[in-house]
Amino acid sequence: MFLSDFTSNNSLLKELKEFVTWAQQNEREFFDEVMKINRVVPLLFFGGLLFITAPYGKFQWNSLRLPGKFAWLFMESFSPIAFIYSFFIKNLFSNTIYTVSTYTTTQLILGSLWVIHYTNRVYIYAYRAPNISPIHILPVLAAIFYNIINGYTNARWISVFGRDNYLYDENGQDIYKSLKFILGVLIFLIGMVINIHHDNILFSLRNNLDKSTIKSESVKVITIANSKYVIPNGGLFDYIACPHYFGEIIEWIGFVIATWYSYPAVLFLTATLANLVPRAKSNLDWYREKFGDMYPKNRKAIIPFVW
C-alpha cells in the first residue's frame, strides 16, 4: 500500500514538473487556456447569483463560516499577490524578475492602479472596518480561485502580451499621454473616491451603533450575528442601496478604457457586474423587507434613478 502511494505521488510530481516546463515554454498558449476559464466565470457568477445570494454579510449562512476579517484578508490577498508576481516575473513559475526600469510609464501606471485599489480594498478596508461578518467557506474558495486567474491574466496582459500591440499608439509612442488613457485613469480614480466615501459612511454608522450613540426610537436597528444594520443615508445612499458597489464598477470601467479595452480587463468588469448587480438588488430587497415603510421607496439598487 505504502509503495503504491509512493509511486503514485512520484507520478503526480513528474506530471506537475512536466506541466510547469510546458507552461514556461508555451506561456502564450497557457495564458489563452486560462482565459478560456476566465470567460466562463461571469456566466457562473451571474447564473448562480440569480438563484442564491452569496452567503456573507447580512446574507450569511449558519454553517461552515470563517471569521470575517481573517476570511476577507486571506481570500482577497490572492489578487494583489498574483498580480504583482505575474507582473514582475520574467517567465512563468520562475524566480527571475524584471526591475521597475524595464517597464513603460503606461505599464507602471496601470500596475499601480491595481495595487492601489487592492491595498485599499483588502488591507485598509479590513483595518478600518469596525467588524466584518463571518463568511461562508464557499465564497472564500471561489474568491481565491478567481483572484488568482484574474490577477495573473490582467498582470501578464499589461506586462507582456498587450505591451506591443495595445500599449503603444500607431506612432510607437507610449499611450499614457493619450486622451483615452487619461480619461480611463480619471474615471478609475472617481470610482475609487465614490467607493471609499461610501465605505466611510458605513464605517461611521457601524462605529456609532457599536458605541450606542444611535439611540433614537425612530431608528430601527437589525442585528445579524455580531453586526448591526440601520438605513444608511447621505451621498449616493440617498439614491441607491449600494453606492460603494457603484463606485467599484466605475473604477473598473475606467480601467477597461485605460487598458485600451483589454480582454482580461473587460472580463473582470463583466465578472464584477455579474457579482455586484445581483447582490445590490438583494440588498435593496433586504432593506425593504426588514425596514418596511421606513426605507425610502424611490431608492434604486445600484444605478441612480435607473435601477
PDB file of C-alpha atoms in Angstrom:
ATOM      1  CA  MET A   1       0.000   0.000   0.000  1.00  0.00           C
ATOM      2  CA  PHE A   2       2.759   2.423   1.004  1.00  0.00           C
ATOM      3  CA  LEU A   3       4.797   1.572  -2.107  1.00  0.00           C
ATOM      4  CA  SER A   4       1.742   2.089  -4.293  1.00  0.00           C
ATOM      5  CA  ASP A   5       1.087   5.516  -2.745  1.00  0.00           C
ATOM      6  CA  PHE A   6       4.756   6.467  -3.106  1.00  0.00           C
ATOM      7  CA  THR A   7       4.749   5.501  -6.797  1.00  0.00           C
ATOM      8  CA  SER A   8       1.520   7.402  -7.351  1.00  0.00           C
ATOM      9  CA  ASN A   9       2.932  10.519  -5.682  1.00  0.00           C
ATOM     10  CA  ASN A  10       6.084  10.307  -7.778  1.00  0.00           C
ATOM     11  CA  SER A  11       3.951  10.069 -10.894  1.00  0.00           C
ATOM     12  CA  LEU A  12       1.966  13.154  -9.883  1.00  0.00           C
ATOM     13  CA  LEU A  13       5.139  15.097  -9.156  1.00  0.00           C
ATOM     14  CA  LYS A  14       6.544  14.112 -12.540  1.00  0.00           C
ATOM     15  CA  GLU A  15       3.374  15.234 -14.311  1.00  0.00           C
ATOM     16  CA  LEU A  16       3.388  18.513 -12.380  1.00  0.00           C
ATOM     17  CA  LYS A  17       7.003  19.125 -13.336  1.00  0.00           C
ATOM     18  CA  GLU A  18       6.217  18.426 -16.985  1.00  0.00           C
ATOM     19  CA  PHE A  19       3.268  20.807 -16.823  1.00  0.00           C
ATOM     20  CA  VAL A  20       5.386  23.587 -15.324  1.00  0.00           C
ATOM     21  CA  THR A  21       8.026  23.080 -18.027  1.00  0.00           C
ATOM     22  CA  TRP A  22       5.370  23.170 -20.759  1.00  0.00           C
ATOM     23  CA  ALA A  23       3.769  26.328 -19.313  1.00  0.00           C
ATOM     24  CA  GLN A  24       7.130  28.088 -19.139  1.00  0.00           C
ATOM     25  CA  GLN A  25       7.980  27.217 -22.733  1.00  0.00           C
ATOM     26  CA  ASN A  26       4.490  27.907 -24.082  1.00  0.00           C
ATOM     27  CA  GLU A  27       3.191  30.674 -21.881  1.00  0.00           C
ATOM     28  CA  ARG A  28       1.089  32.342 -24.561  1.00  0.00           C
ATOM     29  CA  GLU A  29      -0.787  29.071 -25.033  1.00  0.00           C
ATOM     30  CA  PHE A  30      -1.067  28.671 -21.248  1.00  0.00           C
ATOM     31  CA  PHE A  31      -2.382  32.251 -20.995  1.00  0.00           C
ATOM     32  CA  ASP A  32      -5.014  31.529 -23.653  1.00  0.00           C
ATOM     33  CA  GLU A  33      -6.130  28.392 -21.795  1.00  0.00           C
ATOM     34  CA  VAL A  34      -6.526  30.373 -18.569  1.00  0.00           C
ATOM     35  CA  MET A  35      -8.505  32.995 -20.485  1.00  0.00           C
ATOM     36  CA  LYS A  36     -10.920  30.280 -21.597  1.00  0.00           C
ATOM     37  CA  ILE A  37     -11.639  29.583 -17.934  1.00  0.00           C
ATOM     38  CA  ASN A  38     -11.868  33.314 -17.264  1.00  0.00           C
ATOM     39  CA  ARG A  39     -14.547  33.687 -19.941  1.00  0.00           C
ATOM     40  CA  VAL A  40     -16.830  31.269 -18.104  1.00  0.00           C
ATOM     41  CA  VAL A  41     -16.583  32.950 -14.687  1.00  0.00           C
ATOM     42  CA  PRO A  42     -19.021  35.860 -15.338  1.00  0.00           C
ATOM     43  CA  LEU A  43     -21.617  33.368 -16.575  1.00  0.00           C
ATOM     44  CA  LEU A  44     -21.148  31.228 -13.472  1.00  0.00           C
ATOM     45  CA  PHE A  45     -21.364  34.265 -11.199  1.00  0.00           C
ATOM     46  CA  PHE A  46     -24.477  35.676 -12.817  1.00  0.00           C
ATOM     47  CA  GLY A  47     -26.193  32.308 -13.248  1.00  0.00           C
ATOM     48  CA  GLY A  48     -25.506  31.257  -9.657  1.00  0.00           C
ATOM     49  CA  LEU A  49     -26.379  34.593  -8.058  1.00  0.00           C
ATOM     50  CA  LEU A  50     -29.740  34.692  -9.828  1.00  0.00           C
ATOM     51  CA  PHE A  51     -30.793  31.790  -7.609  1.00  0.00           C
ATOM     52  CA  ILE A  52     -28.791  32.247  -4.404  1.00  0.00           C
ATOM     53  CA  THR A  53     -27.321  35.236  -2.627  1.00  0.00           C
ATOM     54  CA  ALA A  54     -23.632  34.841  -1.811  1.00  0.00           C
ATOM     55  CA  PRO A  55     -23.504  33.746   1.870  1.00  0.00           C
ATOM     56  CA  TYR A  56     -21.663  36.561   3.604  1.00  0.00           C
ATOM     57  CA  GLY A  57     -22.579  39.811   5.323  1.00  0.00           C
ATOM     58  CA  LYS A  58     -26.281  40.135   6.060  1.00  0.00           C
ATOM     59  CA  PHE A  59     -26.914  37.016   3.949  1.00  0.00           C
ATOM     60  CA  GLN A  60     -24.556  34.696   5.827  1.00  0.00           C
ATOM     61  CA  TRP A  61     -25.370  31.030   6.413  1.00  0.00           C
ATOM     62  CA  ASN A  62     -25.079  29.440   9.835  1.00  0.00           C
ATOM     63  CA  SER A  63     -22.581  26.728   8.963  1.00  0.00           C
ATOM     64  CA  LEU A  64     -19.011  26.462   7.652  1.00  0.00           C
ATOM     65  CA  ARG A  65     -18.300  30.100   8.445  1.00  0.00           C
ATOM     66  CA  LEU A  66     -14.876  31.665   8.843  1.00  0.00           C
ATOM     67  CA  PRO A  67     -14.135  34.773  10.951  1.00  0.00           C
ATOM     68  CA  GLY A  68     -14.911  37.779   8.765  1.00  0.00           C
ATOM     69  CA  LYS A  69     -11.674  39.749   8.863  1.00  0.00           C
ATOM     70  CA  PHE A  70      -9.498  36.663   8.568  1.00  0.00           C
ATOM     71  CA  ALA A  71     -11.509  35.317   5.614  1.00  0.00           C
ATOM     72  CA  TRP A  72     -11.547  38.710   3.890  1.00  0.00           C
ATOM     73  CA  LEU A  73      -7.809  39.266   4.223  1.00  0.00           C
ATOM     74  CA  PHE A  74      -6.994  35.707   3.198  1.00  0.00           C
ATOM     75  CA  MET A  75      -9.163  35.407   0.093  1.00  0.00           C
ATOM     76  CA  GLU A  76      -8.692  38.944  -1.243  1.00  0.00           C
ATOM     77  CA  SER A  77      -4.904  38.955  -0.765  1.00  0.00           C
ATOM     78  CA  PHE A  78      -4.574  36.447  -3.603  1.00  0.00           C
ATOM     79  CA  SER A  79      -5.434  39.139  -6.161  1.00  0.00           C
ATOM     80  CA  PRO A  80      -2.636  41.647  -5.438  1.00  0.00           C
ATOM     81  CA  ILE A  81      -0.139  38.835  -4.753  1.00  0.00           C
ATOM     82  CA  ALA A  82      -0.951  37.052  -8.034  1.00  0.00           C
ATOM     83  CA  PHE A  83      -0.888  40.356  -9.908  1.00  0.00           C
ATOM     84  CA  ILE A  84       2.444  41.591  -8.504  1.00  0.00           C
ATOM     85  CA  TYR A  85       4.124  38.209  -9.008  1.00  0.00           C
ATOM     86  CA  SER A  86       2.802  37.837 -12.566  1.00  0.00           C
ATOM     87  CA  PHE A  87       3.641  41.442 -13.419  1.00  0.00           C
ATOM     88  CA  PHE A  88       7.313  41.249 -12.453  1.00  0.00           C
ATOM     89  CA  ILE A  89       8.377  37.667 -13.280  1.00  0.00           C
ATOM     90  CA  LYS A  90      10.332  37.167 -16.480  1.00  0.00           C
ATOM     91  CA  ASN A  91       8.945  33.679 -17.155  1.00  0.00           C
ATOM     92  CA  LEU A  92       6.001  31.859 -15.606  1.00  0.00           C
ATOM     93  CA  PHE A  93       6.879  29.887 -12.434  1.00  0.00           C
ATOM     94  CA  SER A  94      10.400  31.312 -12.439  1.00  0.00           C
ATOM     95  CA  ASN A  95      12.336  33.217  -9.788  1.00  0.00           C
ATOM     96  CA  THR A  96      13.730  35.756 -12.246  1.00  0.00           C
ATOM     97  CA  ILE A  97      12.073  39.163 -12.033  1.00  0.00           C
ATOM     98  CA  TYR A  98      12.268  42.337 -14.072  1.00  0.00           C
ATOM     99  CA  THR A  99      13.270  45.631 -12.476  1.00  0.00           C
ATOM    100  CA  VAL A 100      10.924  48.622 -12.495  1.00  0.00           C
ATOM    101  CA  SER A 101      13.078  50.347 -15.141  1.00  0.00           C
ATOM    102  CA  THR A 102      12.118  47.586 -17.590  1.00  0.00           C
ATOM    103  CA  TYR A 103       8.529  48.820 -17.817  1.00  0.00           C
ATOM    104  CA  THR A 104       6.966  51.717 -19.682  1.00  0.00           C
ATOM    105  CA  THR A 105       5.173  54.560 -17.904  1.00  0.00           C
ATOM    106  CA  THR A 106       1.832  53.173 -19.086  1.00  0.00           C
ATOM    107  CA  GLN A 107       2.543  49.750 -17.629  1.00  0.00           C
ATOM    108  CA  LEU A 108       3.648  51.194 -14.303  1.00  0.00           C
ATOM    109  CA  ILE A 109       0.551  53.400 -14.029  1.00  0.00           C
ATOM    110  CA  LEU A 110      -1.789  50.501 -14.807  1.00  0.00           C
ATOM    111  CA  GLY A 111       0.008  48.235 -12.356  1.00  0.00           C
ATOM    112  CA  SER A 112      -0.123  50.963  -9.706  1.00  0.00           C
ATOM    113  CA  LEU A 113      -3.878  51.399 -10.153  1.00  0.00           C
ATOM    114  CA  TRP A 114      -4.396  47.700  -9.472  1.00  0.00           C
ATOM    115  CA  VAL A 115      -2.139  47.685  -6.405  1.00  0.00           C
ATOM    116  CA  ILE A 116      -3.657  50.903  -5.015  1.00  0.00           C
ATOM    117  CA  HIS A 117      -7.178  49.528  -5.406  1.00  0.00           C
ATOM    118  CA  TYR A 118      -6.388  46.258  -3.681  1.00  0.00           C
ATOM    119  CA  THR A 119      -4.306  47.868  -0.940  1.00  0.00           C
ATOM    120  CA  ASN A 120      -7.414  49.821  -0.039  1.00  0.00           C
ATOM    121  CA  ARG A 121      -9.885  47.012  -0.707  1.00  0.00           C
ATOM    122  CA  VAL A 122      -8.017  44.325   1.210  1.00  0.00           C
ATOM    123  CA  TYR A 123      -5.814  45.831   3.906  1.00  0.00           C
ATOM    124  CA  ILE A 124      -7.049  49.354   4.630  1.00  0.00           C
ATOM    125  CA  TYR A 125     -10.685  48.229   4.447  1.00  0.00           C
ATOM    126  CA  ALA A 126     -10.104  45.345   6.857  1.00  0.00           C
ATOM    127  CA  TYR A 127      -8.178  47.600   9.243  1.00  0.00           C
ATOM    128  CA  ARG A 128     -10.803  50.365   9.251  1.00  0.00           C
ATOM    129  CA  ALA A 129     -13.952  48.240   9.266  1.00  0.00           C
ATOM    130  CA  PRO A 130     -15.373  48.030  12.816  1.00  0.00           C
ATOM    131  CA  ASN A 131     -16.258  44.421  12.042  1.00  0.00           C
ATOM    132  CA  ILE A 132     -16.740  42.082   9.100  1.00  0.00           C
ATOM    133  CA  SER A 133     -19.436  39.441   9.355  1.00  0.00           C
ATOM    134  CA  PRO A 134     -18.419  35.767   9.138  1.00  0.00           C
ATOM    135  CA  ILE A 135     -18.013  34.493   5.577  1.00  0.00           C
ATOM    136  CA  HIS A 136     -19.053  31.039   4.410  1.00  0.00           C
ATOM    137  CA  ILE A 137     -16.208  28.922   3.084  1.00  0.00           C
ATOM    138  CA  LEU A 138     -17.838  28.628  -0.377  1.00  0.00           C
ATOM    139  CA  PRO A 139     -17.351  32.291  -1.423  1.00  0.00           C
ATOM    140  CA  VAL A 140     -13.882  32.200   0.164  1.00  0.00           C
ATOM    141  CA  LEU A 141     -12.792  29.299  -2.067  1.00  0.00           C
ATOM    142  CA  ALA A 142     -14.476  30.836  -5.117  1.00  0.00           C
ATOM    143  CA  ALA A 143     -12.749  34.172  -4.479  1.00  0.00           C
ATOM    144  CA  ILE A 144      -9.314  32.539  -4.113  1.00  0.00           C
ATOM    145  CA  PHE A 145      -9.723  30.679  -7.417  1.00  0.00           C
ATOM    146  CA  TYR A 146     -10.952  33.731  -9.289  1.00  0.00           C
ATOM    147  CA  ASN A 147      -8.462  36.173  -7.766  1.00  0.00           C
ATOM    148  CA  ILE A 148      -5.534  34.012  -8.883  1.00  0.00           C
ATOM    149  CA  ILE A 149      -6.615  33.726 -12.513  1.00  0.00           C
ATOM    150  CA  ASN A 150      -7.816  37.331 -12.652  1.00  0.00           C
ATOM    151  CA  GLY A 151      -4.617  38.719 -11.135  1.00  0.00           C
ATOM    152  CA  TYR A 152      -2.490  36.566 -13.438  1.00  0.00           C
ATOM    153  CA  THR A 153      -4.300  37.371 -16.703  1.00  0.00           C
ATOM    154  CA  ASN A 154      -4.506  41.129 -16.131  1.00  0.00           C
ATOM    155  CA  ALA A 155      -0.876  41.381 -14.994  1.00  0.00           C
ATOM    156  CA  ARG A 156       0.540  39.324 -17.881  1.00  0.00           C
ATOM    157  CA  TRP A 157      -1.532  41.222 -20.428  1.00  0.00           C
ATOM    158  CA  ILE A 158      -0.164  44.537 -19.134  1.00  0.00           C
ATOM    159  CA  SER A 159       3.425  43.382 -18.672  1.00  0.00           C
ATOM    160  CA  VAL A 160       3.848  41.022 -21.651  1.00  0.00           C
ATOM    161  CA  PHE A 161       1.065  40.175 -24.084  1.00  0.00           C
ATOM    162  CA  GLY A 162      -0.583  43.575 -24.549  1.00  0.00           C
ATOM    163  CA  ARG A 163       2.571  45.640 -24.444  1.00  0.00           C
ATOM    164  CA  ASP A 164       3.467  45.882 -28.127  1.00  0.00           C
ATOM    165  CA  ASN A 165       0.031  45.728 -29.746  1.00  0.00           C
ATOM    166  CA  TYR A 166      -2.058  47.854 -27.375  1.00  0.00           C
ATOM    167  CA  LEU A 167       0.084  49.971 -25.054  1.00  0.00           C
ATOM    168  CA  TYR A 168       1.759  51.916 -27.868  1.00  0.00           C
ATOM    169  CA  ASP A 169      -0.027  54.119 -30.396  1.00  0.00           C
ATOM    170  CA  GLU A 170       0.330  53.959 -34.184  1.00  0.00           C
ATOM    171  CA  ASN A 171       3.482  56.076 -33.961  1.00  0.00           C
ATOM    172  CA  GLY A 172       5.115  53.738 -31.479  1.00  0.00           C
ATOM    173  CA  GLN A 173       4.621  56.161 -28.579  1.00  0.00           C
ATOM    174  CA  ASP A 174       3.714  55.133 -25.044  1.00  0.00           C
ATOM    175  CA  ILE A 175      -0.046  55.768 -24.664  1.00  0.00           C
ATOM    176  CA  TYR A 176      -0.050  57.297 -21.170  1.00  0.00           C
ATOM    177  CA  LYS A 177      -0.345  60.810 -22.684  1.00  0.00           C
ATOM    178  CA  SER A 178      -3.309  59.874 -24.868  1.00  0.00           C
ATOM    179  CA  LEU A 179      -6.754  61.267 -24.108  1.00  0.00           C
ATOM    180  CA  LYS A 180      -8.305  57.806 -23.802  1.00  0.00           C
ATOM    181  CA  PHE A 181      -5.724  56.667 -21.255  1.00  0.00           C
ATOM    182  CA  ILE A 182      -6.025  59.849 -19.171  1.00  0.00           C
ATOM    183  CA  LEU A 183      -9.835  59.599 -19.301  1.00  0.00           C
ATOM    184  CA  GLY A 184      -9.705  55.973 -18.160  1.00  0.00           C
ATOM    185  CA  VAL A 185      -7.431  56.787 -15.215  1.00  0.00           C
ATOM    186  CA  LEU A 186      -9.638  59.727 -14.169  1.00  0.00           C
ATOM    187  CA  ILE A 187     -12.771  57.560 -14.297  1.00  0.00           C
ATOM    188  CA  PHE A 188     -10.963  54.911 -12.238  1.00  0.00           C
ATOM    189  CA  LEU A 189      -9.996  57.478  -9.585  1.00  0.00           C
ATOM    190  CA  ILE A 190     -13.515  58.969  -9.488  1.00  0.00           C
ATOM    191  CA  GLY A 191     -14.933  55.485  -8.933  1.00  0.00           C
ATOM    192  CA  MET A 192     -12.427  54.850  -6.157  1.00  0.00           C
ATOM    193  CA  VAL A 193     -13.390  58.115  -4.414  1.00  0.00           C
ATOM    194  CA  ILE A 194     -17.076  57.128  -4.621  1.00  0.00           C
ATOM    195  CA  ASN A 195     -16.277  53.687  -3.228  1.00  0.00           C
ATOM    196  CA  ILE A 196     -14.164  54.959  -0.315  1.00  0.00           C
ATOM    197  CA  HIS A 197     -16.535  57.823   0.558  1.00  0.00           C
ATOM    198  CA  HIS A 198     -19.495  55.490   0.950  1.00  0.00           C
ATOM    199  CA  ASP A 199     -17.427  52.933   2.828  1.00  0.00           C
ATOM    200  CA  ASN A 200     -16.672  55.788   5.227  1.00  0.00           C
ATOM    201  CA  ILE A 201     -20.387  56.433   5.707  1.00  0.00           C
ATOM    202  CA  LEU A 202     -20.970  52.768   6.546  1.00  0.00           C
ATOM    203  CA  PHE A 203     -17.958  52.676   8.904  1.00  0.00           C
ATOM    204  CA  SER A 204     -19.264  55.750  10.720  1.00  0.00           C
ATOM    205  CA  LEU A 205     -22.701  54.180  11.118  1.00  0.00           C
ATOM    206  CA  ARG A 206     -21.243  50.955  12.479  1.00  0.00           C
ATOM    207  CA  ASN A 207     -18.980  52.796  14.896  1.00  0.00           C
ATOM    208  CA  ASN A 208     -21.916  54.831  16.196  1.00  0.00           C
ATOM    209  CA  LEU A 209     -24.003  51.693  16.598  1.00  0.00           C
ATOM    210  CA  ASP A 210     -21.214  49.876  18.435  1.00  0.00           C
ATOM    211  CA  LYS A 211     -20.832  52.856  20.780  1.00  0.00           C
ATOM    212  CA  SER A 212     -24.617  53.065  21.199  1.00  0.00           C
ATOM    213  CA  THR A 213     -24.659  56.699  20.084  1.00  0.00           C
ATOM    214  CA  ILE A 214     -27.693  56.000  17.896  1.00  0.00           C
ATOM    215  CA  LYS A 215     -30.476  55.740  20.484  1.00  0.00           C
ATOM    216  CA  SER A 216     -33.490  57.360  18.868  1.00  0.00           C
ATOM    217  CA  GLU A 217     -36.584  55.186  18.956  1.00  0.00           C
ATOM    218  CA  SER A 218     -37.281  56.290  15.378  1.00  0.00           C
ATOM    219  CA  VAL A 219     -34.169  54.417  14.218  1.00  0.00           C
ATOM    220  CA  LYS A 220     -34.711  50.718  13.649  1.00  0.00           C
ATOM    221  CA  VAL A 221     -31.677  48.504  14.174  1.00  0.00           C
ATOM    222  CA  ILE A 222     -31.386  44.999  12.716  1.00  0.00           C
ATOM    223  CA  THR A 223     -28.844  42.649  14.324  1.00  0.00           C
ATOM    224  CA  ILE A 224     -27.379  39.643  12.486  1.00  0.00           C
ATOM    225  CA  ALA A 225     -24.687  37.668  14.312  1.00  0.00           C
ATOM    226  CA  ASN A 226     -22.494  40.436  15.774  1.00  0.00           C
ATOM    227  CA  SER A 227     -23.326  43.024  13.102  1.00  0.00           C
ATOM    228  CA  LYS A 228     -25.919  45.777  13.394  1.00  0.00           C
ATOM    229  CA  TYR A 229     -27.684  47.380  10.440  1.00  0.00           C
ATOM    230  CA  VAL A 230     -29.607  50.627  10.030  1.00  0.00           C
ATOM    231  CA  ILE A 231     -30.714  52.550   6.961  1.00  0.00           C
ATOM    232  CA  PRO A 232     -27.674  54.417   5.585  1.00  0.00           C
ATOM    233  CA  ASN A 233     -28.168  57.973   4.359  1.00  0.00           C
ATOM    234  CA  GLY A 234     -26.017  60.646   2.772  1.00  0.00           C
ATOM    235  CA  GLY A 235     -24.191  60.893  -0.528  1.00  0.00           C
ATOM    236  CA  LEU A 236     -25.447  58.438  -3.120  1.00  0.00           C
ATOM    237  CA  PHE A 237     -27.099  56.389  -0.380  1.00  0.00           C
ATOM    238  CA  ASP A 238     -29.988  58.844  -0.834  1.00  0.00           C
ATOM    239  CA  TYR A 239     -30.465  57.441  -4.338  1.00  0.00           C
ATOM    240  CA  ILE A 240     -29.240  53.829  -4.362  1.00  0.00           C
ATOM    241  CA  ALA A 241     -28.806  50.977  -1.884  1.00  0.00           C
ATOM    242  CA  CYS A 242     -25.178  50.201  -2.783  1.00  0.00           C
ATOM    243  CA  PRO A 243     -23.168  53.244  -3.898  1.00  0.00           C
ATOM    244  CA  HIS A 244     -19.938  51.540  -2.768  1.00  0.00           C
ATOM    245  CA  TYR A 245     -20.651  48.832  -5.371  1.00  0.00           C
ATOM    246  CA  PHE A 246     -21.469  51.539  -7.927  1.00  0.00           C
ATOM    247  CA  GLY A 247     -18.101  53.171  -7.252  1.00  0.00           C
ATOM    248  CA  GLU A 248     -16.236  49.905  -7.755  1.00  0.00           C
ATOM    249  CA  ILE A 249     -17.972  49.312 -11.082  1.00  0.00           C
ATOM    250  CA  ILE A 250     -16.989  52.833 -12.179  1.00  0.00           C
ATOM    251  CA  GLU A 251     -13.378  52.042 -11.235  1.00  0.00           C
ATOM    252  CA  TRP A 252     -13.183  49.013 -13.495  1.00  0.00           C
ATOM    253  CA  ILE A 253     -14.922  50.801 -16.365  1.00  0.00           C
ATOM    254  CA  GLY A 254     -12.088  53.319 -16.170  1.00  0.00           C
ATOM    255  CA  PHE A 255      -9.531  50.523 -16.035  1.00  0.00           C
ATOM    256  CA  VAL A 256     -11.007  48.936 -19.168  1.00  0.00           C
ATOM    257  CA  ILE A 257     -10.707  52.247 -21.030  1.00  0.00           C
ATOM    258  CA  ALA A 258      -7.148  52.857 -19.785  1.00  0.00           C
ATOM    259  CA  THR A 259      -6.027  49.379 -20.900  1.00  0.00           C
ATOM    260  CA  TRP A 260      -7.409  50.042 -24.399  1.00  0.00           C
ATOM    261  CA  TYR A 261     -10.288  47.605 -23.775  1.00  0.00           C
ATOM    262  CA  SER A 262      -8.014  44.677 -22.969  1.00  0.00           C
ATOM    263  CA  TYR A 263      -9.773  41.318 -22.911  1.00  0.00           C
ATOM    264  CA  PRO A 264      -8.781  40.429 -19.311  1.00  0.00           C
ATOM    265  CA  ALA A 265      -9.962  43.847 -18.070  1.00  0.00           C
ATOM    266  CA  VAL A 266     -13.269  43.533 -19.953  1.00  0.00           C
ATOM    267  CA  LEU A 267     -13.821  40.073 -18.444  1.00  0.00           C
ATOM    268  CA  PHE A 268     -13.021  41.429 -14.984  1.00  0.00           C
ATOM    269  CA  LEU A 269     -15.555  44.231 -15.429  1.00  0.00           C
ATOM    270  CA  THR A 270     -18.111  41.687 -16.641  1.00  0.00           C
ATOM    271  CA  ALA A 271     -17.457  39.457 -13.614  1.00  0.00           C
ATOM    272  CA  THR A 272     -17.744  42.495 -11.311  1.00  0.00           C
ATOM    273  CA  LEU A 273     -21.122  43.362 -12.827  1.00  0.00           C
ATOM    274  CA  ALA A 274     -22.269  39.737 -12.620  1.00  0.00           C
ATOM    275  CA  ASN A 275     -21.329  39.686  -8.942  1.00  0.00           C
ATOM    276  CA  LEU A 276     -22.339  43.128  -7.677  1.00  0.00           C
ATOM    277  CA  VAL A 277     -25.512  43.872  -9.648  1.00  0.00           C
ATOM    278  CA  PRO A 278     -27.486  40.843  -8.324  1.00  0.00           C
ATOM    279  CA  ARG A 279     -26.117  41.476  -4.820  1.00  0.00           C
ATOM    280  CA  ALA A 280     -27.177  45.119  -4.945  1.00  0.00           C
ATOM    281  CA  LYS A 281     -30.703  44.005  -5.852  1.00  0.00           C
ATOM    282  CA  SER A 282     -30.640  41.514  -2.957  1.00  0.00           C
ATOM    283  CA  ASN A 283     -29.513  44.316  -0.621  1.00  0.00           C
ATOM    284  CA  LEU A 284     -32.323  46.605  -1.804  1.00  0.00           C
ATOM    285  CA  ASP A 285     -34.913  43.848  -1.313  1.00  0.00           C
ATOM    286  CA  TRP A 286     -33.483  43.084   2.153  1.00  0.00           C
ATOM    287  CA  TYR A 287     -33.723  46.708   3.273  1.00  0.00           C
ATOM    288  CA  ARG A 288     -37.300  46.968   2.003  1.00  0.00           C
ATOM    289  CA  GLU A 289     -38.255  43.719   3.735  1.00  0.00           C
ATOM    290  CA  LYS A 290     -36.590  44.493   7.080  1.00  0.00           C
ATOM    291  CA  PHE A 291     -37.365  48.212   7.360  1.00  0.00           C
ATOM    292  CA  GLY A 292     -40.681  48.372   5.517  1.00  0.00           C
ATOM    293  CA  ASP A 293     -42.090  51.877   5.030  1.00  0.00           C
ATOM    294  CA  MET A 294     -39.091  53.392   6.826  1.00  0.00           C
ATOM    295  CA  TYR A 295     -36.928  52.642   3.792  1.00  0.00           C
ATOM    296  CA  PRO A 296     -37.279  55.305   1.043  1.00  0.00           C
ATOM    297  CA  LYS A 297     -39.355  53.892  -1.795  1.00  0.00           C
ATOM    298  CA  ASN A 298     -37.609  55.899  -4.514  1.00  0.00           C
ATOM    299  CA  ARG A 299     -34.170  54.352  -3.908  1.00  0.00           C
ATOM    300  CA  LYS A 300     -32.813  52.128  -6.635  1.00  0.00           C
ATOM    301  CA  ALA A 301     -30.402  49.205  -6.302  1.00  0.00           C
ATOM    302  CA  ILE A 302     -27.142  50.365  -7.906  1.00  0.00           C
ATOM    303  CA  ILE A 303     -27.712  52.937 -10.703  1.00  0.00           C
ATOM    304  CA  PRO A 304     -29.165  56.277  -9.565  1.00  0.00           C
ATOM    305  CA  PHE A 305     -32.660  56.986 -10.955  1.00  0.00           C
ATOM    306  CA  VAL A 306     -32.473  53.918 -13.221  1.00  0.00           C
ATOM    307  CA  TRP A 307     -32.224  50.531 -11.437  1.00  0.00           C
TER     308      TRP A 307
END
